[in-house]
């Protein structure tokens, strides 16, 4: 390692090293852009109309009025989930925590849909276009 | 050997160039589909489109969702003003005028009912009400056995002849007995999917995948890349049992015992009811996926095959050329017809 650094020092000037440093940072930045974009906020829909927006950078527990009563929504460490109404038809119960742009959870009988804002990242090739239930 | 400033700068530029090529060529992904989800027809409906200008896409998808809403308003037995509610509320034996659209769909459903020897049935609303799977909160125990037995006796006496539909001189429906009430849950969503695809196609949206809570249909692709679809593991909500690359125009419907169910005394009671027993269908299957050319056929067949079970279900399938099936047995093993598009991925 020291040999390499010594060789690099002899083979380059200060300006060369400065250019290399900046370029290295650029490459790291490129790498970061390849990662999926995390969602910054979630929107709560009641009967397909938006009723609440929740920033995901602030931990909070709140309630919205569903068709069958209040539905609790919890934000923790950039993730969000629907709580309560333990019904086999409450898809949200089974979905659990969601994060990342475009992810959803819903309580069908409550008429509540929770969606992390933003479309799917173009690099997000790991996901299925749909899952047949 | 000293590279010199220019030499080193060239090396760095080359490295950055390589990084860019890696990003844009090696990691290149097609433009992501545009995905819209809404709650309609009592389920989550997701419409994914690809390669359509934003304004046109928004308008077309909006029209498709309006069509789902219109069909729900016409065919849901829980909407007070729907045609189906009007028919169910009429005296038995009374002739009720209906729209041509509903009459034609009912005829299609009755056709499926006959061919499946009643395994698929349109008139099970009274039995469904006894079980209460559409109620909130959902049931936690099976209904009174005597009530189910009483329903069975009456239903068996009318069954196939219980729903009479005429198309001339006008479109009418007549229910013959109190044991019959329309419940189009086994066919209306499929009809909605077919109609939505038709509307999107007319609006110039030819690359689309619709998922309406188990009823799916896809057209086109994502710029030559097929739509990738996973098939849920019936016993693991986060797991997949099979994966498939969608074939242009194909419809697929899945019926299973895991969407609406409860456990009582160690038994699983689910919402797919067998008209022959009045109980949750116990045919040795936990999931049936049917692929067909349209969603109405796939929707009806998946229910019928689930109720009939493997042997009789696959015999019924032979009456429907071009339809394929994947059946998951209660023990977790599976059988699929040779033309079923998909690959089993779950390891034992």
Coordinates of C-alpha atoms in Angstrom, one line a residue:
Chain A
X1 CA 0.0 0.0 0.0
X2 CA 2.8 2.4 1.0
X3 CA 4.7 1.5 -2.2
X4 CA 1.6 2.4 -4.3
X5 CA 1.2 5.8 -2.4
X6 CA 4.9 6.5 -2.9
X7 CA 4.7 5.7 -6.6
X8 CA 1.6 7.8 -7.0
X9 CA 3.4 10.7 -5.2
X10 CA 6.4 10.5 -7.5
X11 CA 4.3 10.1 -10.6
X12 CA 2.0 13.0 -10.0
X13 CA 1.9 16.7 -9.1
X14 CA -0.3 18.3 -6.5
X15 CA -2.7 19.4 -9.3
X16 CA -2.9 15.8 -10.6
X17 CA -3.8 14.6 -7.1
X18 CA -6.4 17.3 -6.7
X19 CA -8.0 16.3 -10.1
X20 CA -8.0 12.7 -9.0
X21 CA -9.6 13.5 -5.7
X22 CA -12.4 15.5 -7.3
X23 CA -12.9 12.7 -9.9
X24 CA -13.1 10.1 -7.2
X25 CA -15.8 12.0 -5.4
X26 CA -17.7 12.3 -8.7
X27 CA -17.5 8.5 -9.2
X28 CA -18.8 8.0 -5.6
X29 CA -21.7 10.4 -6.4
X30 CA -22.5 8.5 -9.5
X31 CA -22.7 5.3 -7.5
X32 CA -25.1 6.9 -5.0
X33 CA -27.4 8.0 -7.8
X34 CA -27.8 4.3 -8.7
X35 CA -29.5 3.5 -5.4
X36 CA -33.3 3.6 -5.1
X37 CA -34.6 7.0 -4.1
X38 CA -36.2 6.9 -0.6
X39 CA -39.6 8.6 -0.3
X40 CA -39.6 11.8 1.6
X41 CA -43.3 11.8 2.5
X42 CA -46.4 9.7 2.5
X43 CA -49.9 10.6 1.5
X44 CA -53.0 9.1 3.1
X45 CA -56.0 8.7 0.8
X46 CA -59.6 8.2 2.0
X47 CA -61.9 6.9 -0.7
X48 CA -59.2 7.9 -3.3
X49 CA -59.0 11.5 -2.0
X50 CA -55.8 12.8 -0.3
X51 CA -56.6 13.7 3.4
X52 CA -53.1 13.8 5.0
X53 CA -49.5 14.2 4.1
X54 CA -46.8 12.9 6.5
X55 CA -43.1 13.8 6.3
X56 CA -41.1 10.6 6.8
X57 CA -38.2 12.4 8.6
X58 CA -40.3 13.0 11.7
X59 CA -41.5 10.1 13.9
X60 CA -45.2 10.5 14.6
X61 CA -48.3 8.5 15.4
X62 CA -51.6 9.9 14.1
X63 CA -55.1 9.0 13.2
X64 CA -57.3 9.5 10.2
X65 CA -61.0 8.8 10.0
X66 CA -61.7 5.6 8.1
X67 CA -65.2 4.3 7.0
X68 CA -65.3 2.1 10.0
X69 CA -63.6 4.4 12.5
X70 CA -60.2 5.9 13.2
X71 CA -57.2 4.3 11.6
X72 CA -53.8 4.8 13.2
X73 CA -50.8 5.6 11.1
X74 CA -47.3 5.4 12.5
X75 CA -44.1 6.9 11.1
X76 CA -40.7 5.7 12.5
X77 CA -37.3 6.2 11.1
X78 CA -38.3 7.0 7.5
X79 CA -40.8 4.1 7.4
X80 CA -44.6 4.2 7.7
X81 CA -47.4 1.7 8.4
X82 CA -51.1 1.3 9.1
X83 CA -52.1 0.0 12.4
X84 CA -55.2 -1.5 13.9
X85 CA -58.4 -3.0 12.5
X86 CA -57.3 -6.6 12.6
X87 CA -59.4 -7.9 9.8
X88 CA -58.4 -10.5 7.2
X89 CA -59.3 -7.9 4.6
X90 CA -57.0 -5.3 6.0
X91 CA -54.2 -5.5 3.5
X92 CA -52.3 -2.9 5.5
X93 CA -52.0 -5.2 8.5
X94 CA -50.2 -7.7 6.4
X95 CA -48.1 -5.2 4.5
X96 CA -46.4 -3.9 7.6
X97 CA -43.8 -1.1 7.4
X98 CA -43.3 0.5 4.0
X99 CA -40.6 2.8 2.7
X100 CA -39.3 3.8 -0.7
X101 CA -41.1 5.8 -3.4
X102 CA -44.3 4.3 -4.7
X103 CA -44.8 1.7 -1.9
X104 CA -48.4 1.2 -0.6
X105 CA -50.4 -0.1 2.2
X106 CA -54.2 -0.2 2.4
X107 CA -57.1 -1.0 4.6
X108 CA -59.8 -1.8 2.0
X109 CA -62.8 -1.9 4.3
X110 CA -61.7 1.4 5.9
X111 CA -61.3 3.0 2.5
X112 CA -57.7 4.1 3.5
X113 CA -54.8 3.9 1.1
X114 CA -51.3 4.9 2.3
X115 CA -48.7 5.7 -0.3
X116 CA -45.1 6.8 -0.2
X117 CA -44.8 9.6 -2.7
X118 CA -42.8 9.4 -5.9
X119 CA -42.7 6.9 -8.7
X120 CA -40.5 3.9 -8.8
X121 CA -36.9 4.6 -9.3
X122 CA -35.8 3.8 -12.9
X123 CA -33.0 1.7 -11.4
X124 CA -35.5 -0.3 -9.3
X125 CA -35.4 -3.4 -11.4
X126 CA -35.7 -5.8 -8.5
X127 CA -39.4 -5.3 -8.1
X128 CA -42.2 -7.2 -9.8
X129 CA -44.6 -5.2 -11.9
X130 CA -47.4 -6.9 -10.0
X131 CA -48.0 -9.7 -7.7
X132 CA -51.1 -11.9 -8.3
X133 CA -52.9 -12.4 -5.0
Chain B
X1 CA 8.0 6.5 -15.6
X2 CA 6.4 9.8 -14.9
X3 CA 2.9 10.1 -16.5
X4 CA 2.9 13.9 -16.4
X5 CA -0.1 16.1 -15.6
X6 CA -1.7 15.6 -19.0
X7 CA -1.3 11.8 -18.9
X8 CA -2.8 11.5 -15.4
X9 CA -5.6 13.8 -16.3
X10 CA -6.3 11.6 -19.3
X11 CA -6.4 8.5 -17.1
X12 CA -8.8 10.2 -14.7
X13 CA -11.1 11.3 -17.6
X14 CA -11.0 7.7 -18.9
X15 CA -12.0 6.4 -15.5
X16 CA -14.9 8.7 -15.3
X17 CA -15.9 7.8 -18.8
X18 CA -15.8 4.1 -17.9
X19 CA -18.0 4.8 -14.8
X20 CA -20.5 6.6 -17.0
X21 CA -20.6 3.8 -19.5
X22 CA -21.1 1.3 -16.7
X23 CA -24.0 3.4 -15.3
X24 CA -25.8 4.0 -18.6
X25 CA -25.1 0.8 -20.4
X26 CA -24.6 -2.0 -17.9
X27 CA -27.0 -0.7 -15.3
X28 CA -29.4 0.8 -17.9
X29 CA -33.0 0.2 -17.0
X30 CA -36.0 1.0 -19.2
X31 CA -38.1 4.0 -18.2
X32 CA -40.1 2.9 -15.2
X33 CA -43.8 2.2 -15.7
X34 CA -46.3 4.8 -14.5
X35 CA -48.3 3.2 -11.7
X36 CA -51.7 4.4 -10.3
X37 CA -53.6 2.6 -7.6
X38 CA -57.1 3.2 -6.3
X39 CA -59.6 1.5 -4.1
X40 CA -62.5 0.4 -6.3
X41 CA -64.8 -2.6 -6.4
X42 CA -63.9 -3.4 -2.9
X43 CA -60.3 -4.0 -3.7
X44 CA -57.0 -2.3 -4.7
X45 CA -56.8 -1.8 -8.4
X46 CA -53.4 -0.9 -9.9
X47 CA -53.0 0.2 -13.5
X48 CA -49.4 0.3 -14.7
X49 CA -48.6 1.8 -18.1
X50 CA -45.5 2.3 -20.1
X51 CA -44.3 4.7 -22.7
X52 CA -47.4 7.0 -22.9
X53 CA -47.1 10.8 -22.7
X54 CA -48.1 11.9 -19.2
X55 CA -51.1 14.0 -20.1
X56 CA -52.7 11.2 -22.3
X57 CA -51.8 8.6 -19.7
X58 CA -53.5 10.5 -16.9
X59 CA -56.6 11.0 -18.9
X60 CA -56.8 7.4 -20.1
X61 CA -56.1 5.9 -16.7
X62 CA -58.7 8.2 -15.2
X63 CA -61.3 7.0 -17.7
X64 CA -60.4 3.4 -16.9
X65 CA -61.0 4.0 -13.2
X66 CA -64.2 5.7 -13.9
X67 CA -65.3 2.6 -15.8
X68 CA -64.5 0.4 -12.7
X69 CA -66.6 2.8 -10.6
X70 CA -69.4 2.7 -13.1
X71 CA -69.5 -1.1 -13.2
X72 CA -69.4 -1.2 -9.4
X73 CA -72.3 1.2 -9.3
X74 CA -74.2 -1.1 -11.6
X75 CA -73.2 -4.6 -10.3
X76 CA -72.4 -4.3 -6.6
X77 CA -75.1 -5.8 -4.4
X78 CA -73.9 -3.4 -1.6
X79 CA -74.6 -0.2 -3.6
X80 CA -78.2 0.8 -2.8
X81 CA -78.9 2.2 -6.3
X82 CA -77.3 -0.6 -8.4
X83 CA -79.2 -2.8 -10.8
X84 CA -78.2 -5.8 -8.9
X85 CA -79.6 -4.4 -5.6
X86 CA -82.9 -3.6 -7.5
X87 CA -83.1 -7.2 -8.8
X88 CA -82.3 -8.7 -5.3
X89 CA -84.9 -6.4 -3.7
X90 CA -87.7 -7.4 -6.1
X91 CA -90.3 -10.0 -5.2
X92 CA -89.3 -13.5 -6.3
X93 CA -90.9 -14.3 -9.7
X94 CA -91.2 -10.6 -10.6
X95 CA -89.7 -9.5 -13.9
X96 CA -87.2 -6.7 -13.6
X97 CA -86.0 -4.6 -16.6
X98 CA -82.3 -4.3 -16.7
X99 CA -79.6 -2.9 -19.0
X100 CA -78.4 -4.9 -22.0
X101 CA -74.9 -4.8 -20.5
X102 CA -75.9 -6.5 -17.3
X103 CA -78.2 -9.0 -19.1
X104 CA -75.3 -10.0 -21.4
X105 CA -72.9 -10.5 -18.5
X106 CA -75.5 -12.5 -16.6
X107 CA -75.9 -14.8 -19.6
X108 CA -72.2 -15.3 -19.7
X109 CA -72.1 -16.1 -16.0
X110 CA -75.1 -18.5 -16.4
X111 CA -73.2 -20.2 -19.2
X112 CA -70.2 -20.7 -16.9
X113 CA -72.6 -22.0 -14.2
X114 CA -74.0 -24.6 -16.5
X115 CA -70.7 -25.8 -17.8
X116 CA -69.3 -26.1 -14.3
X117 CA -72.4 -27.9 -13.2
X118 CA -73.1 -25.2 -10.6
X119 CA -69.7 -25.0 -9.1
X120 CA -69.6 -21.4 -10.2
X121 CA -72.8 -19.7 -9.3
X122 CA -74.2 -16.2 -9.6
X123 CA -77.0 -16.6 -7.1
X124 CA -75.3 -17.2 -3.8
X125 CA -76.0 -13.8 -2.1
X126 CA -78.2 -15.4 0.6
X127 CA -75.6 -18.0 1.4
X128 CA -72.9 -15.4 1.4
X129 CA -75.0 -13.3 3.8
X130 CA -75.3 -16.3 6.2
X131 CA -71.5 -16.6 6.3
X132 CA -70.9 -12.9 6.5
X133 CA -67.5 -12.7 4.7
X134 CA -68.5 -9.2 3.4
X135 CA -69.5 -8.0 6.8
X136 CA -67.4 -5.8 9.0
X137 CA -66.2 -6.9 11.4
X138 CA -65.7 -10.2 9.5
X139 CA -67.0 -13.5 10.9
X140 CA -65.0 -15.6 13.5
X141 CA -67.3 -18.6 13.5
X142 CA -69.3 -20.6 10.9
X143 CA -73.0 -19.8 10.6
X144 CA -75.8 -21.9 12.2
X145 CA -75.7 -25.3 10.5
X146 CA -79.5 -25.5 10.4
X147 CA -79.8 -22.2 8.5
X148 CA -77.3 -23.4 6.0
X149 CA -79.1 -26.8 5.6
X150 CA -82.4 -24.9 5.1
X151 CA -80.8 -22.8 2.4
X152 CA -79.3 -25.9 0.7
X153 CA -82.7 -27.6 0.5
X154 CA -84.3 -24.6 -1.2
X155 CA -81.4 -23.8 -3.4
X156 CA -81.1 -27.4 -4.6
X157 CA -84.7 -27.3 -5.8
X158 CA -84.2 -24.3 -8.1
X159 CA -80.4 -23.9 -8.6
X160 CA -79.8 -23.5 -12.3
X161 CA -83.2 -22.4 -13.1
X162 CA -83.2 -19.8 -10.3
X163 CA -82.1 -16.9 -12.5
X164 CA -84.0 -16.3 -15.7
X165 CA -82.7 -13.7 -18.2
X166 CA -84.4 -12.6 -21.4
X167 CA -82.9 -10.5 -24.2
X168 CA -86.1 -10.0 -26.3
X169 CA -88.3 -8.2 -26.6
X170 CA -86.5 -6.5 -23.7
X171 CA -83.7 -7.2 -21.3
X172 CA -85.1 -8.6 -18.1
X173 CA -84.1 -10.7 -15.1
X174 CA -86.3 -12.8 -12.8
X175 CA -85.2 -14.5 -9.6
X176 CA -87.3 -17.6 -8.9
X177 CA -86.8 -18.2 -5.2
X178 CA -85.7 -16.6 -1.9
X179 CA -82.7 -18.9 -1.8
X180 CA -81.4 -17.0 -4.9
X181 CA -79.9 -13.6 -4.8
X182 CA -77.4 -12.1 -7.3
X183 CA -73.8 -11.9 -6.1
X184 CA -71.5 -11.1 -9.1
X185 CA -68.3 -11.2 -7.0
X186 CA -67.0 -14.0 -9.1
X187 CA -67.3 -12.2 -12.4
X188 CA -67.7 -8.4 -12.1
X189 CA -64.1 -7.6 -11.3
X190 CA -63.0 -9.6 -14.4
X191 CA -65.5 -7.7 -16.5
X192 CA -64.2 -4.4 -15.1
X193 CA -60.6 -5.4 -16.0
X194 CA -61.7 -6.3 -19.6
X195 CA -63.6 -3.0 -20.0
X196 CA -60.7 -1.0 -18.6
X197 CA -58.2 -2.6 -21.0
X198 CA -60.6 -1.8 -23.9
X199 CA -60.9 1.8 -22.9
X200 CA -57.1 2.2 -22.4
X201 CA -56.5 0.6 -25.8
X202 CA -59.0 3.0 -27.4
X203 CA -57.1 5.9 -25.8
X204 CA -53.9 4.7 -27.4
X205 CA -52.5 3.0 -24.3
X206 CA -51.2 -0.3 -25.5
X207 CA -48.6 -1.1 -22.9
X208 CA -50.6 -1.7 -19.8
X209 CA -50.9 -4.2 -16.9
X210 CA -54.0 -4.1 -14.7
X211 CA -54.1 -5.9 -11.3
X212 CA -57.5 -5.8 -9.6
X213 CA -57.1 -7.9 -6.5
X214 CA -56.3 -11.2 -8.2
X215 CA -57.8 -10.4 -11.7
X216 CA -55.0 -9.3 -14.0
X217 CA -54.7 -8.5 -17.7
X218 CA -51.8 -7.1 -19.6
X219 CA -51.1 -5.7 -23.0
X220 CA -47.9 -5.0 -24.7
X221 CA -44.6 -4.6 -22.7
X222 CA -42.2 -2.1 -21.3
X223 CA -40.4 -1.3 -24.5
X224 CA -39.9 -4.9 -25.4
X225 CA -39.3 -6.0 -21.9
X226 CA -42.3 -8.1 -20.7
X227 CA -44.3 -7.3 -17.6
X228 CA -42.8 -9.3 -14.8
X229 CA -45.4 -10.8 -12.4
X230 CA -45.1 -12.9 -9.3
X231 CA -47.7 -15.3 -8.0
X232 CA -48.2 -15.0 -4.2
X233 CA -47.5 -17.9 -1.9
X234 CA -50.9 -18.8 -0.4
X235 CA -49.4 -19.4 3.0
X236 CA -46.8 -16.6 3.0
X237 CA -48.0 -13.1 2.2
X238 CA -44.4 -12.0 1.4
X239 CA -43.4 -15.1 -0.6
X240 CA -43.9 -16.0 -4.2
X241 CA -44.5 -19.5 -5.6
X242 CA -44.2 -18.7 -9.3
X243 CA -43.0 -16.0 -11.6
X244 CA -44.0 -15.2 -15.2
X245 CA -43.3 -12.9 -18.1
X246 CA -46.6 -11.7 -19.2
X247 CA -47.8 -12.6 -22.7
X248 CA -49.5 -9.8 -24.7
X249 CA -53.2 -9.8 -24.2
X250 CA -53.3 -12.6 -21.5
X251 CA -55.7 -12.5 -18.6
X252 CA -55.1 -14.3 -15.3
X253 CA -57.3 -14.7 -12.3
X254 CA -56.4 -16.3 -9.0
X255 CA -58.8 -17.7 -6.4
X256 CA -57.5 -18.9 -3.1
X257 CA -58.5 -19.7 0.5
X258 CA -56.2 -17.0 2.0
X259 CA -57.8 -13.6 1.1
X260 CA -60.9 -13.7 3.3
X261 CA -60.9 -16.4 5.9
X262 CA -61.0 -17.2 9.6
X263 CA -59.8 -20.1 11.6
X264 CA -62.2 -21.9 14.0
X265 CA -61.4 -25.0 15.9
X266 CA -58.4 -25.7 13.8
X267 CA -60.4 -25.4 10.5
X268 CA -59.9 -22.7 7.9
X269 CA -63.2 -21.2 6.7
X270 CA -62.8 -19.0 3.6
X271 CA -65.1 -17.0 1.3
X272 CA -65.2 -19.3 -1.7
X273 CA -68.4 -21.2 -1.0
X274 CA -69.4 -24.5 -2.5
X275 CA -73.1 -24.4 -3.6
X276 CA -73.3 -28.1 -3.2
X277 CA -72.4 -28.1 0.5
X278 CA -73.1 -24.6 1.6
X279 CA -69.6 -24.7 3.2
X280 CA -66.3 -23.2 2.3
X281 CA -65.1 -25.2 -0.7
X282 CA -63.0 -28.1 0.4
X283 CA -61.6 -29.5 -2.7
X284 CA -58.0 -30.2 -1.7
X285 CA -56.7 -27.0 -3.2
X286 CA -55.6 -23.7 -1.7
X287 CA -55.1 -21.7 -4.8
X288 CA -56.1 -21.8 -8.5
X289 CA -54.7 -19.5 -11.2
X290 CA -56.3 -19.5 -14.6
X291 CA -54.9 -17.9 -17.7
X292 CA -57.4 -17.0 -20.5
X293 CA -57.9 -14.6 -23.3
X294 CA -60.2 -12.4 -21.2
X295 CA -60.7 -11.7 -17.6
X296 CA -64.4 -12.7 -17.3
X297 CA -63.5 -16.2 -18.4
X298 CA -60.5 -16.4 -16.2
X299 CA -62.4 -15.0 -13.2
X300 CA -65.3 -17.4 -13.5
X301 CA -63.1 -20.4 -14.2
X302 CA -60.7 -19.8 -11.3
X303 CA -63.7 -20.0 -8.9
X304 CA -65.2 -23.0 -10.6
X305 CA -62.0 -25.0 -10.7
X306 CA -61.3 -24.1 -7.1
X307 CA -64.7 -25.5 -6.0
X308 CA -64.5 -28.6 -8.2
X309 CA -61.0 -29.6 -7.2
X310 CA -58.1 -31.0 -9.2
X311 CA -59.6 -33.8 -11.2
X312 CA -63.0 -32.4 -12.0
X313 CA -61.6 -28.9 -12.4
X314 CA -59.0 -29.9 -15.0
X315 CA -61.7 -31.8 -16.8
X316 CA -63.8 -28.6 -16.9
X317 CA -60.8 -26.7 -18.2
X318 CA -60.7 -28.9 -21.3
X319 CA -64.0 -27.4 -22.3
X320 CA -62.2 -24.0 -22.6
X321 CA -59.6 -24.1 -25.4
X322 CA -56.7 -21.8 -24.8
X323 CA -57.2 -21.6 -21.0
X324 CA -54.4 -22.9 -18.8
X325 CA -54.2 -23.5 -15.0
X326 CA -51.8 -23.7 -12.1
X327 CA -53.3 -25.5 -9.1
X328 CA -51.7 -25.4 -5.7
X329 CA -52.8 -28.4 -3.6
X330 CA -53.5 -28.2 0.1
X331 CA -50.2 -29.9 0.8
X332 CA -48.3 -27.2 -1.0
X333 CA -47.5 -29.2 -4.1
X334 CA -48.7 -28.0 -7.5
X335 CA -49.9 -29.1 -10.9
X336 CA -49.9 -26.9 -14.0
X337 CA -51.2 -27.5 -17.5
X338 CA -48.6 -27.6 -20.2
X339 CA -49.4 -24.2 -21.7
X340 CA -49.5 -22.3 -18.4
X341 CA -47.1 -19.3 -18.7
X342 CA -45.0 -19.3 -15.6
X343 CA -42.2 -20.9 -13.7
X344 CA -42.5 -22.5 -10.2
X345 CA -39.8 -20.9 -8.0
X346 CA -40.7 -22.0 -4.5
X347 CA -38.3 -24.6 -3.1
X348 CA -39.8 -27.2 -0.8

